[in-house]
PDB file of N, CA and C in Angstrom:
ATOM      1  N   MET A   1      11.420  29.847  41.268  1.00 48.00           N
ATOM      2  CA  MET A   1      10.058  29.584  41.680  1.00 48.00           C
ATOM      3  C   MET A   1      10.097  28.797  42.983  1.00 48.00           C
ATOM      4  N   SER A   2       9.408  29.275  43.971  1.00 51.00           N
ATOM      5  CA  SER A   2       9.421  28.581  45.256  1.00 51.00           C
ATOM      6  C   SER A   2       8.486  27.383  45.202  1.00 51.00           C
ATOM      7  N   THR A   3       8.743  26.444  46.079  1.00 52.00           N
ATOM      8  CA  THR A   3       7.924  25.228  46.082  1.00 52.00           C
ATOM      9  C   THR A   3       6.505  25.493  46.561  1.00 52.00           C
ATOM     10  N   SER A   4       6.280  26.602  47.247  1.00 54.00           N
ATOM     11  CA  SER A   4       4.923  26.898  47.714  1.00 54.00           C
ATOM     12  C   SER A   4       4.000  27.281  46.556  1.00 54.00           C
ATOM     13  N   HIS A   5       4.571  27.696  45.422  1.00 58.00           N
ATOM     14  CA  HIS A   5       3.758  28.075  44.259  1.00 58.00           C
ATOM     15  C   HIS A   5       3.499  26.902  43.311  1.00 58.00           C
ATOM     16  N   MET A   6       4.112  25.774  43.570  1.00 54.00           N
ATOM     17  CA  MET A   6       3.957  24.617  42.685  1.00 54.00           C
ATOM     18  C   MET A   6       2.780  23.761  43.143  1.00 54.00           C
ATOM     19  N   PRO A   7       2.008  23.222  42.208  1.00 52.00           N
ATOM     20  CA  PRO A   7       0.905  22.340  42.593  1.00 52.00           C
ATOM     21  C   PRO A   7       1.444  21.027  43.149  1.00 52.00           C
ATOM     22  N   PRO A   8       0.654  20.354  43.967  1.00 54.00           N
ATOM     23  CA  PRO A   8       1.116  19.068  44.502  1.00 54.00           C
ATOM     24  C   PRO A   8       1.290  18.049  43.376  1.00 54.00           C
ATOM     25  N   VAL A   9       2.154  17.089  43.612  1.00 51.00           N
ATOM     26  CA  VAL A   9       2.449  16.071  42.603  1.00 51.00           C
ATOM     27  C   VAL A   9       1.184  15.323  42.198  1.00 51.00           C
ATOM     28  N   SER A  10       0.300  15.043  43.151  1.00 52.00           N
ATOM     29  CA  SER A  10      -0.930  14.312  42.826  1.00 52.00           C
ATOM     30  C   SER A  10      -1.785  15.094  41.830  1.00 52.00           C
ATOM     31  N   ALA A  11      -1.784  16.413  41.922  1.00 51.00           N
ATOM     32  CA  ALA A  11      -2.551  17.233  40.978  1.00 51.00           C
ATOM     33  C   ALA A  11      -1.946  17.141  39.583  1.00 51.00           C
ATOM     34  N   LEU A  12      -0.629  17.136  39.507  1.00 48.00           N
ATOM     35  CA  LEU A  12       0.027  17.007  38.200  1.00 48.00           C
ATOM     36  C   LEU A  12      -0.267  15.649  37.582  1.00 48.00           C
ATOM     37  N   ALA A  13      -0.223  14.615  38.389  1.00 50.00           N
ATOM     38  CA  ALA A  13      -0.481  13.267  37.879  1.00 50.00           C
ATOM     39  C   ALA A  13      -1.910  13.147  37.369  1.00 50.00           C
ATOM     40  N   SER A  14      -2.850  13.738  38.088  1.00 51.00           N
ATOM     41  CA  SER A  14      -4.241  13.622  37.652  1.00 51.00           C
ATOM     42  C   SER A  14      -4.488  14.422  36.376  1.00 51.00           C
ATOM     43  N   LEU A  15      -3.736  15.491  36.157  1.00 50.00           N
ATOM     44  CA  LEU A  15      -3.878  16.259  34.920  1.00 50.00           C
ATOM     45  C   LEU A  15      -3.371  15.470  33.715  1.00 50.00           C
ATOM     46  N   ARG A  16      -2.359  14.652  33.925  1.00 51.00           N
ATOM     47  CA  ARG A  16      -1.754  13.922  32.817  1.00 51.00           C
ATOM     48  C   ARG A  16      -2.504  12.640  32.481  1.00 51.00           C
ATOM     49  N   THR A  17      -3.247  12.108  33.396  1.00 56.00           N
ATOM     50  CA  THR A  17      -3.877  10.808  33.192  1.00 56.00           C
ATOM     51  C   THR A  17      -4.755  10.737  31.947  1.00 56.00           C
ATOM     52  N   PRO A  18      -5.653  11.701  31.688  1.00 59.00           N
ATOM     53  CA  PRO A  18      -6.477  11.583  30.471  1.00 59.00           C
ATOM     54  C   PRO A  18      -5.638  11.520  29.197  1.00 59.00           C
ATOM     55  N   ASN A  19      -4.558  12.295  29.141  1.00 66.00           N
ATOM     56  CA  ASN A  19      -3.703  12.262  27.950  1.00 66.00           C
ATOM     57  C   ASN A  19      -3.035  10.905  27.797  1.00 66.00           C
ATOM     58  N   ILE A  20      -2.598  10.336  28.906  1.00 68.00           N
ATOM     59  CA  ILE A  20      -1.962   9.020  28.854  1.00 68.00           C
ATOM     60  C   ILE A  20      -2.983   7.977  28.418  1.00 68.00           C
ATOM     61  N   ASP A  21      -4.203   8.086  28.938  1.00 71.00           N
ATOM     62  CA  ASP A  21      -5.255   7.147  28.535  1.00 71.00           C
ATOM     63  C   ASP A  21      -5.543   7.257  27.043  1.00 71.00           C
ATOM     64  N   LYS A  22      -5.599   8.482  26.527  1.00 70.00           N
ATOM     65  CA  LYS A  22      -5.829   8.684  25.091  1.00 70.00           C
ATOM     66  C   LYS A  22      -4.689   8.081  24.279  1.00 70.00           C
ATOM     67  N   LEU A  23      -3.465   8.329  24.724  1.00 66.00           N
ATOM     68  CA  LEU A  23      -2.301   7.801  24.024  1.00 66.00           C
ATOM     69  C   LEU A  23      -2.328   6.276  24.017  1.00 66.00           C
ATOM     70  N   ASN A  24      -2.631   5.677  25.164  1.00 70.00           N
ATOM     71  CA  ASN A  24      -2.705   4.218  25.235  1.00 70.00           C
ATOM     72  C   ASN A  24      -3.779   3.675  24.302  1.00 70.00           C
ATOM     73  N   ALA A  25      -4.908   4.372  24.213  1.00 72.00           N
ATOM     74  CA  ALA A  25      -5.988   3.934  23.322  1.00 72.00           C
ATOM     75  C   ALA A  25      -5.553   3.999  21.861  1.00 72.00           C
ATOM     76  N   VAL A  26      -4.855   5.071  21.500  1.00 67.00           N
ATOM     77  CA  VAL A  26      -4.375   5.212  20.117  1.00 67.00           C
ATOM     78  C   VAL A  26      -3.364   4.123  19.793  1.00 67.00           C
ATOM     79  N   VAL A  27      -2.439   3.878  20.724  1.00 68.00           N
ATOM     80  CA  VAL A  27      -1.421   2.842  20.500  1.00 68.00           C
ATOM     81  C   VAL A  27      -2.086   1.482  20.348  1.00 68.00           C
ATOM     82  N   ALA A  28      -3.045   1.174  21.214  1.00 74.00           N
ATOM     83  CA  ALA A  28      -3.744  -0.113  21.129  1.00 74.00           C
ATOM     84  C   ALA A  28      -4.489  -0.233  19.805  1.00 74.00           C
ATOM     85  N   SER A  29      -5.123   0.848  19.375  1.00 74.00           N
ATOM     86  CA  SER A  29      -5.858   0.845  18.113  1.00 74.00           C
ATOM     87  C   SER A  29      -4.913   0.621  16.936  1.00 74.00           C
ATOM     88  N   ARG A  30      -3.787   1.300  16.961  1.00 70.00           N
ATOM     89  CA  ARG A  30      -2.826   1.147  15.855  1.00 70.00           C
ATOM     90  C   ARG A  30      -2.235  -0.249  15.841  1.00 70.00           C
ATOM     91  N   ARG A  31      -1.958  -0.796  17.035  1.00 71.00           N
ATOM     92  CA  ARG A  31      -1.435  -2.165  17.080  1.00 71.00           C
ATOM     93  C   ARG A  31      -2.448  -3.124  16.474  1.00 71.00           C
ATOM     94  N   THR A  32      -3.714  -2.942  16.818  1.00 73.00           N
ATOM     95  CA  THR A  32      -4.759  -3.802  16.275  1.00 73.00           C
ATOM     96  C   THR A  32      -4.817  -3.658  14.762  1.00 73.00           C
ATOM     97  N   SER A  33      -4.774  -2.419  14.273  1.00 73.00           N
ATOM     98  CA  SER A  33      -4.823  -2.186  12.830  1.00 73.00           C
ATOM     99  C   SER A  33      -3.620  -2.800  12.135  1.00 73.00           C
ATOM    100  N   LEU A  34      -2.430  -2.621  12.712  1.00 70.00           N
ATOM    101  CA  LEU A  34      -1.234  -3.203  12.109  1.00 70.00           C
ATOM    102  C   LEU A  34      -1.287  -4.721  12.167  1.00 70.00           C
ATOM    103  N   GLY A  35      -1.842  -5.249  13.255  1.00 74.00           N
ATOM    104  CA  GLY A  35      -1.977  -6.703  13.363  1.00 74.00           C
ATOM    105  C   GLY A  35      -2.897  -7.257  12.290  1.00 74.00           C
ATOM    106  N   LYS A  36      -4.022  -6.580  12.058  1.00 75.00           N
ATOM    107  CA  LYS A  36      -4.957  -7.010  11.010  1.00 75.00           C
ATOM    108  C   LYS A  36      -4.301  -6.910   9.641  1.00 75.00           C
ATOM    109  N   LEU A  37      -3.582  -5.814   9.424  1.00 73.00           N
ATOM    110  CA  LEU A  37      -2.909  -5.628   8.142  1.00 73.00           C
ATOM    111  C   LEU A  37      -1.842  -6.697   7.940  1.00 73.00           C
ATOM    112  N   ALA A  38      -1.094  -7.000   8.993  1.00 73.00           N
ATOM    113  CA  ALA A  38      -0.053  -8.021   8.890  1.00 73.00           C
ATOM    114  C   ALA A  38      -0.656  -9.382   8.567  1.00 73.00           C
ATOM    115  N   ARG A  39      -1.806  -9.694   9.157  1.00 76.00           N
ATOM    116  CA  ARG A  39      -2.457 -10.971   8.845  1.00 76.00           C
ATOM    117  C   ARG A  39      -2.965 -10.985   7.406  1.00 76.00           C
ATOM    118  N   THR A  40      -3.389  -9.826   6.913  1.00 73.00           N
ATOM    119  CA  THR A  40      -3.922  -9.745   5.555  1.00 73.00           C
ATOM    120  C   THR A  40      -2.820  -9.900   4.513  1.00 73.00           C
ATOM    121  N   VAL A  41      -1.732  -9.173   4.674  1.00 74.00           N
ATOM    122  CA  VAL A  41      -0.695  -9.152   3.631  1.00 74.00           C
ATOM    123  C   VAL A  41       0.520  -9.999   3.977  1.00 74.00           C
ATOM    124  N   GLY A  42       0.608 -10.456   5.207  1.00 78.00           N
ATOM    125  CA  GLY A  42       1.785 -11.188   5.644  1.00 78.00           C
ATOM    126  C   GLY A  42       2.741 -10.256   6.351  1.00 78.00           C
ATOM    127  N   SER A  43       3.204 -10.675   7.506  1.00 76.00           N
ATOM    128  CA  SER A  43       4.040  -9.782   8.311  1.00 76.00           C
ATOM    129  C   SER A  43       5.363  -9.459   7.629  1.00 76.00           C
ATOM    130  N   SER A  44       5.903 -10.374   6.815  1.00 78.00           N
ATOM    131  CA  SER A  44       7.175 -10.081   6.147  1.00 78.00           C
ATOM    132  C   SER A  44       6.998  -8.982   5.103  1.00 78.00           C
ATOM    133  N   THR A  45       5.863  -8.985   4.404  1.00 78.00           N
ATOM    134  CA  THR A  45       5.589  -7.926   3.424  1.00 78.00           C
ATOM    135  C   THR A  45       5.423  -6.594   4.126  1.00 78.00           C
ATOM    136  N   LEU A  46       4.679  -6.606   5.235  1.00 77.00           N
ATOM    137  CA  LEU A  46       4.484  -5.377   5.992  1.00 77.00           C
ATOM    138  C   LEU A  46       5.816  -4.866   6.534  1.00 77.00           C
ATOM    139  N   TYR A  47       6.659  -5.767   7.007  1.00 77.00           N
ATOM    140  CA  TYR A  47       7.983  -5.387   7.504  1.00 77.00           C
ATOM    141  C   TYR A  47       8.785  -4.712   6.392  1.00 77.00           C
ATOM    142  N   ARG A  48       8.787  -5.304   5.210  1.00 79.00           N
ATOM    143  CA  ARG A  48       9.545  -4.715   4.093  1.00 79.00           C
ATOM    144  C   ARG A  48       8.978  -3.353   3.718  1.00 79.00           C
ATOM    145  N   ALA A  49       7.659  -3.216   3.754  1.00 78.00           N
ATOM    146  CA  ALA A  49       7.030  -1.949   3.375  1.00 78.00           C
ATOM    147  C   ALA A  49       7.364  -0.840   4.358  1.00 78.00           C
ATOM    148  N   LEU A  50       7.470  -1.186   5.632  1.00 77.00           N
ATOM    149  CA  LEU A  50       7.656  -0.153   6.649  1.00 77.00           C
ATOM    150  C   LEU A  50       9.107   0.085   7.038  1.00 77.00           C
ATOM    151  N   LEU A  51       9.937  -0.949   7.001  1.00 81.00           N
ATOM    152  CA  LEU A  51      11.248  -0.822   7.633  1.00 81.00           C
ATOM    153  C   LEU A  51      12.456  -0.978   6.718  1.00 81.00           C
ATOM    154  N   VAL A  52      12.294  -1.559   5.562  1.00 80.00           N
ATOM    155  CA  VAL A  52      13.448  -1.783   4.691  1.00 80.00           C
ATOM    156  C   VAL A  52      13.854  -0.468   4.034  1.00 80.00           C
ATOM    157  N   GLU A  53      15.148  -0.230   3.955  1.00 83.00           N
ATOM    158  CA  GLU A  53      15.628   1.042   3.406  1.00 83.00           C
ATOM    159  C   GLU A  53      15.802   1.016   1.887  1.00 83.00           C
ATOM    160  N   ASP A  54      15.870  -0.155   1.298  1.00 85.00           N
ATOM    161  CA  ASP A  54      15.997  -0.262  -0.154  1.00 85.00           C
ATOM    162  C   ASP A  54      14.683   0.184  -0.792  1.00 85.00           C
ATOM    163  N   SER A  55      14.727   1.260  -1.562  1.00 87.00           N
ATOM    164  CA  SER A  55      13.490   1.866  -2.070  1.00 87.00           C
ATOM    165  C   SER A  55      12.744   0.950  -3.041  1.00 87.00           C
ATOM    166  N   ARG A  56      13.459   0.176  -3.837  1.00 89.00           N
ATOM    167  CA  ARG A  56      12.777  -0.718  -4.786  1.00 89.00           C
ATOM    168  C   ARG A  56      12.000  -1.802  -4.038  1.00 89.00           C
ATOM    169  N   THR A  57      12.640  -2.418  -3.063  1.00 87.00           N
ATOM    170  CA  THR A  57      11.976  -3.447  -2.257  1.00 87.00           C
ATOM    171  C   THR A  57      10.794  -2.857  -1.512  1.00 87.00           C
ATOM    172  N   GLN A  58      10.989  -1.647  -0.990  1.00 86.00           N
ATOM    173  CA  GLN A  58       9.920  -0.987  -0.243  1.00 86.00           C
ATOM    174  C   GLN A  58       8.728  -0.678  -1.155  1.00 86.00           C
ATOM    175  N   ARG A  59       8.995  -0.203  -2.368  1.00 87.00           N
ATOM    176  CA  ARG A  59       7.911   0.089  -3.321  1.00 87.00           C
ATOM    177  C   ARG A  59       7.121  -1.170  -3.669  1.00 87.00           C
ATOM    178  N   GLN A  60       7.844  -2.269  -3.904  1.00 88.00           N
ATOM    179  CA  GLN A  60       7.166  -3.523  -4.228  1.00 88.00           C
ATOM    180  C   GLN A  60       6.288  -3.979  -3.066  1.00 88.00           C
ATOM    181  N   ALA A  61       6.815  -3.880  -1.858  1.00 86.00           N
ATOM    182  CA  ALA A  61       6.051  -4.297  -0.685  1.00 86.00           C
ATOM    183  C   ALA A  61       4.843  -3.391  -0.470  1.00 86.00           C
ATOM    184  N   LEU A  62       5.035  -2.085  -0.648  1.00 86.00           N
ATOM    185  CA  LEU A  62       3.908  -1.157  -0.503  1.00 86.00           C
ATOM    186  C   LEU A  62       2.832  -1.435  -1.549  1.00 86.00           C
ATOM    187  N   SER A  63       3.250  -1.794  -2.746  1.00 87.00           N
ATOM    188  CA  SER A  63       2.295  -2.143  -3.793  1.00 87.00           C
ATOM    189  C   SER A  63       1.478  -3.365  -3.378  1.00 87.00           C
ATOM    190  N   GLN A  64       2.138  -4.366  -2.796  1.00 86.00           N
ATOM    191  CA  GLN A  64       1.431  -5.559  -2.325  1.00 86.00           C
ATOM    192  C   GLN A  64       0.458  -5.210  -1.202  1.00 86.00           C
ATOM    193  N   VAL A  65       0.874  -4.307  -0.312  1.00 84.00           N
ATOM    194  CA  VAL A  65       0.001  -3.866   0.779  1.00 84.00           C
ATOM    195  C   VAL A  65      -1.232  -3.177   0.199  1.00 84.00           C
ATOM    196  N   CYS A  66      -1.029  -2.303  -0.790  1.00 84.00           N
ATOM    197  CA  CYS A  66      -2.155  -1.583  -1.404  1.00 84.00           C
ATOM    198  C   CYS A  66      -3.121  -2.547  -2.082  1.00 84.00           C
ATOM    199  N   VAL A  67      -2.602  -3.528  -2.790  1.00 85.00           N
ATOM    200  CA  VAL A  67      -3.459  -4.513  -3.452  1.00 85.00           C
ATOM    201  C   VAL A  67      -4.268  -5.281  -2.411  1.00 85.00           C
ATOM    202  N   ALA A  68      -3.617  -5.688  -1.329  1.00 80.00           N
ATOM    203  CA  ALA A  68      -4.322  -6.430  -0.280  1.00 80.00           C
ATOM    204  C   ALA A  68      -5.405  -5.576   0.370  1.00 80.00           C
ATOM    205  N   LEU A  69      -5.094  -4.306   0.586  1.00 79.00           N
ATOM    206  CA  LEU A  69      -6.097  -3.410   1.169  1.00 79.00           C
ATOM    207  C   LEU A  69      -7.279  -3.228   0.227  1.00 79.00           C
ATOM    208  N   ARG A  70      -6.996  -3.071  -1.063  1.00 81.00           N
ATOM    209  CA  ARG A  70      -8.076  -2.938  -2.040  1.00 81.00           C
ATOM    210  C   ARG A  70      -8.961  -4.180  -2.041  1.00 81.00           C
ATOM    211  N   CYS A  71      -8.343  -5.351  -1.996  1.00 78.00           N
ATOM    212  CA  CYS A  71      -9.112  -6.599  -1.958  1.00 78.00           C
ATOM    213  C   CYS A  71      -9.951  -6.674  -0.689  1.00 78.00           C
ATOM    214  N   SER A  72      -9.382  -6.264   0.430  1.00 72.00           N
ATOM    215  CA  SER A  72     -10.124  -6.272   1.693  1.00 72.00           C
ATOM    216  C   SER A  72     -11.311  -5.330   1.622  1.00 72.00           C
ATOM    217  N   LEU A  73     -11.100  -4.149   1.053  1.00 72.00           N
ATOM    218  CA  LEU A  73     -12.200  -3.192   0.922  1.00 72.00           C
ATOM    219  C   LEU A  73     -13.283  -3.723  -0.012  1.00 72.00           C
ATOM    220  N   ASN A  74     -12.877  -4.391  -1.081  1.00 73.00           N
ATOM    221  CA  ASN A  74     -13.855  -4.983  -1.998  1.00 73.00           C
ATOM    222  C   ASN A  74     -14.673  -6.060  -1.291  1.00 73.00           C
ATOM    223  N   ASP A  75     -13.999  -6.870  -0.466  1.00 66.00           N
ATOM    224  CA  ASP A  75     -14.705  -7.910   0.284  1.00 66.00           C
ATOM    225  C   ASP A  75     -15.733  -7.297   1.218  1.00 66.00           C
ATOM    226  N   VAL A  76     -15.357  -6.203   1.877  1.00 60.00           N
ATOM    227  CA  VAL A  76     -16.272  -5.538   2.803  1.00 60.00           C
ATOM    228  C   VAL A  76     -17.449  -4.942   2.047  1.00 60.00           C
ATOM    229  N   SER A  77     -17.184  -4.307   0.901  1.00 61.00           N
ATOM    230  CA  SER A  77     -18.281  -3.699   0.140  1.00 61.00           C
ATOM    231  C   SER A  77     -19.205  -4.772  -0.433  1.00 61.00           C
ATOM    232  N   ASP A  78     -18.657  -5.943  -0.777  1.00 60.00           N
ATOM    233  CA  ASP A  78     -19.498  -7.042  -1.257  1.00 60.00           C
ATOM    234  C   ASP A  78     -20.448  -7.518  -0.161  1.00 60.00           C
ATOM    235  N   LEU A  79     -19.982  -7.507   1.074  1.00 55.00           N
ATOM    236  CA  LEU A  79     -20.818  -7.942   2.191  1.00 55.00           C
ATOM    237  C   LEU A  79     -21.951  -6.966   2.463  1.00 55.00           C
ATOM    238  N   SER A  80     -21.712  -5.687   2.180  1.00 53.00           N
ATOM    239  CA  SER A  80     -22.733  -4.681   2.481  1.00 53.00           C
ATOM    240  C   SER A  80     -23.819  -4.606   1.410  1.00 53.00           C
ATOM    241  N   ASP A  81     -23.590  -5.206   0.254  1.00 51.00           N
ATOM    242  CA  ASP A  81     -24.602  -5.168  -0.825  1.00 51.00           C
ATOM    243  C   ASP A  81     -25.748  -6.112  -0.545  1.00 51.00           C
TER     244      ASP A  81
END
């Protein structure tokens, strides 16, 4: 392919920008969500739930995360009543 058939670099960069912006927004949103979850259940519990390879420890941590999420949802539903 000759270089005369290729779009200019600035055109390629402008095509990618919306996707990068979307990706950055998703990453920021997930970081915020993980940060809130870590504050709710404790970062060590969240770490064990997500990163520890021992399945028993991971199950226990995931159970604690689920209980904390249920409590958080109950608190929110109580506020809406």
